[in-house]
């Protein structure tokens, strides 16, 4: 069975500060990892994903994440937070043969202070 | 190009009733997945349909069912509603249903309240 743990249900940063959202996974097979963002009253939007290859993955809106197998982590970062980044962020894991069946973490609500 | 469309946007039902939610995927997408989102349990996978066949199923009771039509539109049905079924139900679509190889597009969801 696979699972995802997101440390910190709420994270608050100042505008212009570094954003770091933590995600650790548990998987018995090589995982495929995703970060999604959800704005209020909207569905989820893919930020980035790791399947194979380069462990540093760049996504939309200036976000990136690094896959660290030794630490079973896939933390999401952005060098400089913007007010528009305020949203809920979800880390998810999938097995390669599982279609669109994703296992999500509990989510982290990012708040950006002016 | 229209996105994933879910109807209705909001729904209020009482315990014991049944409900049907609808999802129209992006044109050309043949895979439709359903997720339940609640404050307590988070996002949980319900099931996935591809070319009218259920391909994967999550750990939900048999009261939760779904189907997909030949035009790829999908419906999910919940019978004998319970208070705990109150949730945001999200639908997602993609071309072939392989999240690792392609992008999954989500609708805005149907907010179901059970009273």
PDB file of C-alpha atoms in Angstrom:
ATOM      1  CA  UNK A   1       0.000   0.000   0.000  1.00  0.00           C
ATOM      2  CA  UNK A   2       1.167   3.500  -0.689  1.00  0.00           C
ATOM      3  CA  UNK A   3       0.583   6.624   1.350  1.00  0.00           C
ATOM      4  CA  UNK A   4       1.501  10.281   1.444  1.00  0.00           C
ATOM      5  CA  UNK A   5       2.141  12.492   4.451  1.00  0.00           C
ATOM      6  CA  UNK A   6       2.170  16.251   4.227  1.00  0.00           C
ATOM      7  CA  UNK A   7       3.772  17.866   7.252  1.00  0.00           C
ATOM      8  CA  UNK A   8       1.898  20.976   8.327  1.00  0.00           C
ATOM      9  CA  UNK A   9      -1.759  21.441   7.462  1.00  0.00           C
ATOM     10  CA  UNK A  10      -1.214  25.215   7.437  1.00  0.00           C
ATOM     11  CA  UNK A  11       1.860  27.167   6.361  1.00  0.00           C
ATOM     12  CA  UNK A  12       2.130  30.945   6.504  1.00  0.00           C
ATOM     13  CA  UNK A  13       4.808  32.955   4.715  1.00  0.00           C
ATOM     14  CA  UNK A  14       5.356  36.605   3.915  1.00  0.00           C
ATOM     15  CA  UNK A  15       5.156  37.813   0.348  1.00  0.00           C
ATOM     16  CA  UNK A  16       8.585  37.427  -1.249  1.00  0.00           C
ATOM     17  CA  UNK A  17       9.699  34.721   1.190  1.00  0.00           C
ATOM     18  CA  UNK A  18      10.640  31.135   0.356  1.00  0.00           C
ATOM     19  CA  UNK A  19       7.801  28.652   0.143  1.00  0.00           C
ATOM     20  CA  UNK A  20       8.549  25.113   1.366  1.00  0.00           C
ATOM     21  CA  UNK A  21       5.762  22.540   1.517  1.00  0.00           C
ATOM     22  CA  UNK A  22       6.761  19.112   2.750  1.00  0.00           C
ATOM     23  CA  UNK A  23       5.695  15.748   1.385  1.00  0.00           C
ATOM     24  CA  UNK A  24       6.888  12.281   2.339  1.00  0.00           C
ATOM     25  CA  UNK A  25       5.675   9.141   0.659  1.00  0.00           C
ATOM     26  CA  UNK A  26       5.559   5.483   1.390  1.00  0.00           C
ATOM     27  CA  UNK A  27       5.508   3.107  -1.525  1.00  0.00           C
ATOM     28  CA  UNK A  28       6.558  -0.469  -2.069  1.00  0.00           C
ATOM     29  CA  UNK A  29       7.303   0.178  -5.713  1.00  0.00           C
ATOM     30  CA  UNK A  30       8.991   3.095  -7.485  1.00  0.00           C
ATOM     31  CA  UNK A  31       6.506   5.896  -7.082  1.00  0.00           C
ATOM     32  CA  UNK A  32       5.169   8.489  -9.422  1.00  0.00           C
ATOM     33  CA  UNK A  33       4.700  11.737  -7.521  1.00  0.00           C
ATOM     34  CA  UNK A  34       2.543  14.776  -8.114  1.00  0.00           C
ATOM     35  CA  UNK A  35       1.784  18.180  -6.671  1.00  0.00           C
ATOM     36  CA  UNK A  36      -1.635  19.709  -7.244  1.00  0.00           C
ATOM     37  CA  UNK A  37      -3.013  23.112  -6.237  1.00  0.00           C
ATOM     38  CA  UNK A  38      -6.622  23.901  -5.382  1.00  0.00           C
ATOM     39  CA  UNK A  39      -7.910  27.458  -5.332  1.00  0.00           C
ATOM     40  CA  UNK A  40     -11.152  28.231  -3.462  1.00  0.00           C
ATOM     41  CA  UNK A  41     -14.254  26.787  -5.105  1.00  0.00           C
ATOM     42  CA  UNK A  42     -12.224  25.180  -7.861  1.00  0.00           C
ATOM     43  CA  UNK A  43     -10.954  21.755  -8.794  1.00  0.00           C
ATOM     44  CA  UNK A  44      -7.345  20.641  -8.666  1.00  0.00           C
ATOM     45  CA  UNK A  45      -4.689  21.829 -11.090  1.00  0.00           C
ATOM     46  CA  UNK A  46      -1.458  19.964 -11.735  1.00  0.00           C
ATOM     47  CA  UNK A  47       1.632  21.899 -10.690  1.00  0.00           C
ATOM     48  CA  UNK A  48       4.257  19.300 -11.534  1.00  0.00           C
ATOM     49  CA  UNK A  49       4.961  15.585 -11.552  1.00  0.00           C
ATOM     50  CA  UNK A  50       7.868  13.209 -11.207  1.00  0.00           C
ATOM     51  CA  UNK A  51       7.819   9.980 -13.168  1.00  0.00           C
ATOM     52  CA  UNK A  52      11.362   9.063 -14.137  1.00  0.00           C
ATOM     53  CA  UNK A  53      14.562  10.843 -15.029  1.00  0.00           C
ATOM     54  CA  UNK A  54      15.707  14.123 -13.521  1.00  0.00           C
ATOM     55  CA  UNK A  55      14.968  14.326  -9.830  1.00  0.00           C
ATOM     56  CA  UNK A  56      14.490  18.103  -9.837  1.00  0.00           C
ATOM     57  CA  UNK A  57      11.171  18.837 -11.462  1.00  0.00           C
ATOM     58  CA  UNK A  58      10.075  22.284 -12.536  1.00  0.00           C
ATOM     59  CA  UNK A  59       6.410  23.145 -12.697  1.00  0.00           C
ATOM     60  CA  UNK A  60       4.106  26.011 -13.411  1.00  0.00           C
ATOM     61  CA  UNK A  61       4.037  29.353 -11.590  1.00  0.00           C
ATOM     62  CA  UNK A  62       7.689  29.096 -10.525  1.00  0.00           C
ATOM     63  CA  UNK A  63       7.276  25.990  -8.365  1.00  0.00           C
ATOM     64  CA  UNK A  64       9.698  23.101  -8.332  1.00  0.00           C
ATOM     65  CA  UNK A  65      10.128  19.882  -6.372  1.00  0.00           C
ATOM     66  CA  UNK A  66      12.970  17.488  -5.795  1.00  0.00           C
ATOM     67  CA  UNK A  67      12.541  13.725  -5.576  1.00  0.00           C
ATOM     68  CA  UNK A  68      14.840  12.294  -2.884  1.00  0.00           C
ATOM     69  CA  UNK A  69      14.577   8.539  -2.782  1.00  0.00           C
ATOM     70  CA  UNK A  70      16.846   8.170   0.252  1.00  0.00           C
ATOM     71  CA  UNK A  71      14.576  10.476   2.246  1.00  0.00           C
ATOM     72  CA  UNK A  72      11.329   9.307   0.583  1.00  0.00           C
ATOM     73  CA  UNK A  73      10.491  12.968   0.091  1.00  0.00           C
ATOM     74  CA  UNK A  74       9.132  15.200  -2.630  1.00  0.00           C
ATOM     75  CA  UNK A  75       9.066  18.686  -1.123  1.00  0.00           C
ATOM     76  CA  UNK A  76       7.621  21.611  -3.077  1.00  0.00           C
ATOM     77  CA  UNK A  77       9.459  24.938  -3.159  1.00  0.00           C
ATOM     78  CA  UNK A  78       9.165  28.391  -4.653  1.00  0.00           C
ATOM     79  CA  UNK A  79      11.884  31.012  -4.109  1.00  0.00           C
ATOM     80  CA  UNK A  80       9.552  33.979  -3.680  1.00  0.00           C
ATOM     81  CA  UNK A  81       5.924  33.770  -2.588  1.00  0.00           C
ATOM     82  CA  UNK A  82       3.257  35.855  -4.269  1.00  0.00           C
ATOM     83  CA  UNK A  83      -0.157  36.714  -2.887  1.00  0.00           C
ATOM     84  CA  UNK A  84      -1.727  34.698  -5.704  1.00  0.00           C
ATOM     85  CA  UNK A  85      -0.020  31.529  -4.380  1.00  0.00           C
ATOM     86  CA  UNK A  86      -2.446  31.391  -1.454  1.00  0.00           C
ATOM     87  CA  UNK A  87      -4.286  28.098  -1.958  1.00  0.00           C
ATOM     88  CA  UNK A  88      -4.343  24.483  -0.792  1.00  0.00           C
ATOM     89  CA  UNK A  89      -1.611  22.205  -2.054  1.00  0.00           C
ATOM     90  CA  UNK A  90      -1.833  18.436  -2.339  1.00  0.00           C
ATOM     91  CA  UNK A  91       0.921  15.911  -2.809  1.00  0.00           C
ATOM     92  CA  UNK A  92      -0.115  12.649  -4.456  1.00  0.00           C
ATOM     93  CA  UNK A  93       1.414   9.312  -5.384  1.00  0.00           C
ATOM     94  CA  UNK A  94       0.527   6.745  -8.000  1.00  0.00           C
ATOM     95  CA  UNK A  95       1.744   3.411  -9.168  1.00  0.00           C
ATOM     96  CA  UNK A  96       2.520   3.289 -12.847  1.00  0.00           C
ATOM     97  CA  UNK A  97      -0.152   0.772 -13.674  1.00  0.00           C
ATOM     98  CA  UNK A  98      -2.917   2.353 -11.611  1.00  0.00           C
ATOM     99  CA  UNK A  99      -4.472   4.552 -14.249  1.00  0.00           C
ATOM    100  CA  UNK A 100      -5.721   7.745 -12.708  1.00  0.00           C
ATOM    101  CA  UNK A 101      -5.948   6.309  -9.203  1.00  0.00           C
ATOM    102  CA  UNK A 102      -3.999   8.760  -7.094  1.00  0.00           C
ATOM    103  CA  UNK A 103      -3.425   8.617  -3.344  1.00  0.00           C
ATOM    104  CA  UNK A 104      -3.423  12.125  -1.913  1.00  0.00           C
ATOM    105  CA  UNK A 105      -1.899  13.614   1.192  1.00  0.00           C
ATOM    106  CA  UNK A 106      -4.024  15.592   3.607  1.00  0.00           C
ATOM    107  CA  UNK A 107      -3.175  18.910   1.998  1.00  0.00           C
ATOM    108  CA  UNK A 108      -1.363  22.042   3.141  1.00  0.00           C
ATOM    109  CA  UNK A 109      -3.092  25.403   3.142  1.00  0.00           C
ATOM    110  CA  UNK A 110      -0.616  28.113   2.187  1.00  0.00           C
ATOM    111  CA  UNK A 111      -1.286  31.605   3.445  1.00  0.00           C
ATOM    112  CA  UNK A 112       0.718  34.552   2.115  1.00  0.00           C
ATOM    113  CA  UNK A 113       0.982  37.692   4.245  1.00  0.00           C
ATOM    114  CA  UNK A 114       1.542  41.068   2.604  1.00  0.00           C
TER     115      UNK A 114
ATOM    116  CA  UNK B   1     -11.804  24.176 -25.486  1.00  0.00           C
ATOM    117  CA  UNK B   2     -14.283  23.550 -22.684  1.00  0.00           C
ATOM    118  CA  UNK B   3     -12.973  22.078 -19.456  1.00  0.00           C
ATOM    119  CA  UNK B   4     -14.407  19.295 -17.346  1.00  0.00           C
ATOM    120  CA  UNK B   5     -18.010  20.160 -16.552  1.00  0.00           C
ATOM    121  CA  UNK B   6     -19.780  18.876 -13.470  1.00  0.00           C
ATOM    122  CA  UNK B   7     -23.466  19.320 -12.763  1.00  0.00           C
ATOM    123  CA  UNK B   8     -25.097  20.328 -10.581  1.00  0.00           C
ATOM    124  CA  UNK B   9     -22.704  22.609  -8.725  1.00  0.00           C
ATOM    125  CA  UNK B  10     -24.577  22.322  -5.434  1.00  0.00           C
ATOM    126  CA  UNK B  11     -27.008  19.714  -4.186  1.00  0.00           C
ATOM    127  CA  UNK B  12     -28.937  19.293  -0.960  1.00  0.00           C
ATOM    128  CA  UNK B  13     -30.481  15.947  -0.097  1.00  0.00           C
ATOM    129  CA  UNK B  14     -31.857  14.254   2.977  1.00  0.00           C
ATOM    130  CA  UNK B  15     -30.741  11.002   4.554  1.00  0.00           C
ATOM    131  CA  UNK B  16     -32.019   7.918   2.789  1.00  0.00           C
ATOM    132  CA  UNK B  17     -32.417   9.581  -0.596  1.00  0.00           C
ATOM    133  CA  UNK B  18     -30.326   8.820  -3.623  1.00  0.00           C
ATOM    134  CA  UNK B  19     -28.433  11.217  -5.837  1.00  0.00           C
ATOM    135  CA  UNK B  20     -26.904  11.247  -9.310  1.00  0.00           C
ATOM    136  CA  UNK B  21     -24.004  13.482 -10.251  1.00  0.00           C
ATOM    137  CA  UNK B  22     -22.904  14.162 -13.800  1.00  0.00           C
ATOM    138  CA  UNK B  23     -19.521  14.776 -15.380  1.00  0.00           C
ATOM    139  CA  UNK B  24     -18.738  15.770 -18.961  1.00  0.00           C
ATOM    140  CA  UNK B  25     -15.055  15.285 -19.745  1.00  0.00           C
ATOM    141  CA  UNK B  26     -12.947  17.370 -22.057  1.00  0.00           C
ATOM    142  CA  UNK B  27     -13.650  16.528 -25.675  1.00  0.00           C
ATOM    143  CA  UNK B  28     -11.556  13.552 -26.758  1.00  0.00           C
ATOM    144  CA  UNK B  29     -10.874  12.336 -23.229  1.00  0.00           C
ATOM    145  CA  UNK B  30     -11.946   8.747 -22.668  1.00  0.00           C
ATOM    146  CA  UNK B  31     -10.978   8.306 -19.029  1.00  0.00           C
ATOM    147  CA  UNK B  32     -13.093   9.721 -16.216  1.00  0.00           C
ATOM    148  CA  UNK B  33     -12.215   9.394 -12.537  1.00  0.00           C
ATOM    149  CA  UNK B  34     -14.195  10.389  -9.464  1.00  0.00           C
ATOM    150  CA  UNK B  35     -12.854  11.579  -6.125  1.00  0.00           C
ATOM    151  CA  UNK B  36     -14.539  12.452  -2.845  1.00  0.00           C
ATOM    152  CA  UNK B  37     -13.156  15.378  -0.839  1.00  0.00           C
ATOM    153  CA  UNK B  38     -14.089  15.900   2.810  1.00  0.00           C
ATOM    154  CA  UNK B  39     -12.433  17.913   5.591  1.00  0.00           C
ATOM    155  CA  UNK B  40     -11.929  14.767   7.664  1.00  0.00           C
ATOM    156  CA  UNK B  41     -10.845  12.175   5.118  1.00  0.00           C
ATOM    157  CA  UNK B  42      -9.329  14.449   2.489  1.00  0.00           C
ATOM    158  CA  UNK B  43      -9.278  13.390  -1.143  1.00  0.00           C
ATOM    159  CA  UNK B  44     -10.189   9.768  -1.760  1.00  0.00           C
ATOM    160  CA  UNK B  45     -10.409   7.893  -5.042  1.00  0.00           C
ATOM    161  CA  UNK B  46     -13.843   6.469  -5.847  1.00  0.00           C
ATOM    162  CA  UNK B  47     -13.533   4.856  -9.273  1.00  0.00           C
ATOM    163  CA  UNK B  48     -12.276   5.285 -12.814  1.00  0.00           C
ATOM    164  CA  UNK B  49     -13.973   4.539 -16.094  1.00  0.00           C
ATOM    165  CA  UNK B  50     -12.377   4.106 -19.476  1.00  0.00           C
ATOM    166  CA  UNK B  51     -14.339   3.364 -22.635  1.00  0.00           C
ATOM    167  CA  UNK B  52     -17.469   2.562 -20.617  1.00  0.00           C
ATOM    168  CA  UNK B  53     -15.660   0.032 -18.393  1.00  0.00           C
ATOM    169  CA  UNK B  54     -14.782   0.462 -14.753  1.00  0.00           C
ATOM    170  CA  UNK B  55     -11.023   0.086 -14.604  1.00  0.00           C
ATOM    171  CA  UNK B  56     -10.214   0.876 -10.980  1.00  0.00           C
ATOM    172  CA  UNK B  57     -12.256   1.123  -7.821  1.00  0.00           C
ATOM    173  CA  UNK B  58     -11.502   2.678  -4.459  1.00  0.00           C
ATOM    174  CA  UNK B  59     -12.500   1.475  -1.035  1.00  0.00           C
ATOM    175  CA  UNK B  60     -16.087   2.698  -0.854  1.00  0.00           C
ATOM    176  CA  UNK B  61     -19.285   0.788  -0.064  1.00  0.00           C
ATOM    177  CA  UNK B  62     -21.526  -0.525  -2.787  1.00  0.00           C
ATOM    178  CA  UNK B  63     -23.887   2.429  -2.302  1.00  0.00           C
ATOM    179  CA  UNK B  64     -21.456   4.322  -4.501  1.00  0.00           C
ATOM    180  CA  UNK B  65     -21.676   3.380  -8.154  1.00  0.00           C
ATOM    181  CA  UNK B  66     -20.940   4.899 -11.491  1.00  0.00           C
ATOM    182  CA  UNK B  67     -21.148   4.446 -15.193  1.00  0.00           C
ATOM    183  CA  UNK B  68     -19.792   5.882 -18.381  1.00  0.00           C
ATOM    184  CA  UNK B  69     -21.617   6.420 -21.618  1.00  0.00           C
ATOM    185  CA  UNK B  70     -20.395   5.976 -25.177  1.00  0.00           C
ATOM    186  CA  UNK B  71     -19.726   9.724 -25.463  1.00  0.00           C
ATOM    187  CA  UNK B  72     -17.450   9.422 -22.368  1.00  0.00           C
ATOM    188  CA  UNK B  73     -19.806  11.361 -20.122  1.00  0.00           C
ATOM    189  CA  UNK B  74     -20.003   9.799 -16.699  1.00  0.00           C
ATOM    190  CA  UNK B  75     -22.451   9.681 -13.848  1.00  0.00           C
ATOM    191  CA  UNK B  76     -22.011   8.602 -10.286  1.00  0.00           C
ATOM    192  CA  UNK B  77     -24.846   7.531  -8.048  1.00  0.00           C
ATOM    193  CA  UNK B  78     -25.042   7.352  -4.296  1.00  0.00           C
ATOM    194  CA  UNK B  79     -27.983   5.445  -2.853  1.00  0.00           C
ATOM    195  CA  UNK B  80     -29.358   5.565   0.680  1.00  0.00           C
ATOM    196  CA  UNK B  81     -27.504   8.748   1.529  1.00  0.00           C
ATOM    197  CA  UNK B  82     -25.853   9.122   4.914  1.00  0.00           C
ATOM    198  CA  UNK B  83     -24.746  12.305   6.671  1.00  0.00           C
ATOM    199  CA  UNK B  84     -21.133  11.278   6.104  1.00  0.00           C
ATOM    200  CA  UNK B  85     -21.646  11.402   2.344  1.00  0.00           C
ATOM    201  CA  UNK B  86     -21.642  15.196   2.517  1.00  0.00           C
ATOM    202  CA  UNK B  87     -18.617  16.137   0.462  1.00  0.00           C
ATOM    203  CA  UNK B  88     -17.237  17.789  -2.620  1.00  0.00           C
ATOM    204  CA  UNK B  89     -17.260  15.238  -5.439  1.00  0.00           C
ATOM    205  CA  UNK B  90     -14.618  15.884  -8.051  1.00  0.00           C
ATOM    206  CA  UNK B  91     -14.460  14.464 -11.522  1.00  0.00           C
ATOM    207  CA  UNK B  92     -11.260  14.303 -13.544  1.00  0.00           C
ATOM    208  CA  UNK B  93     -10.614  13.359 -17.138  1.00  0.00           C
ATOM    209  CA  UNK B  94      -7.691  12.499 -19.379  1.00  0.00           C
ATOM    210  CA  UNK B  95      -7.110  10.931 -22.779  1.00  0.00           C
ATOM    211  CA  UNK B  96      -6.136   7.416 -21.806  1.00  0.00           C
ATOM    212  CA  UNK B  97      -6.194   7.389 -18.026  1.00  0.00           C
ATOM    213  CA  UNK B  98      -2.519   7.169 -17.245  1.00  0.00           C
ATOM    214  CA  UNK B  99      -1.702   9.983 -14.826  1.00  0.00           C
ATOM    215  CA  UNK B 100       1.983   9.220 -15.103  1.00  0.00           C
ATOM    216  CA  UNK B 101       2.081   9.949 -18.819  1.00  0.00           C
ATOM    217  CA  UNK B 102      -0.515  12.635 -19.319  1.00  0.00           C
ATOM    218  CA  UNK B 103      -2.203  15.497 -17.514  1.00  0.00           C
ATOM    219  CA  UNK B 104      -5.299  14.926 -15.441  1.00  0.00           C
ATOM    220  CA  UNK B 105      -7.897  17.710 -15.650  1.00  0.00           C
ATOM    221  CA  UNK B 106     -10.309  18.271 -12.766  1.00  0.00           C
ATOM    222  CA  UNK B 107     -13.743  19.827 -12.756  1.00  0.00           C
ATOM    223  CA  UNK B 108     -14.870  22.303 -10.089  1.00  0.00           C
ATOM    224  CA  UNK B 109     -16.894  19.640  -8.350  1.00  0.00           C
ATOM    225  CA  UNK B 110     -20.390  19.066  -7.035  1.00  0.00           C
ATOM    226  CA  UNK B 111     -20.895  20.066  -3.406  1.00  0.00           C
ATOM    227  CA  UNK B 112     -23.323  17.569  -1.871  1.00  0.00           C
ATOM    228  CA  UNK B 113     -24.915  18.323   1.486  1.00  0.00           C
ATOM    229  CA  UNK B 114     -26.899  15.588   3.215  1.00  0.00           C
ATOM    230  CA  UNK B 115     -29.298  16.780   5.916  1.00  0.00           C
TER     231      UNK B 115
END
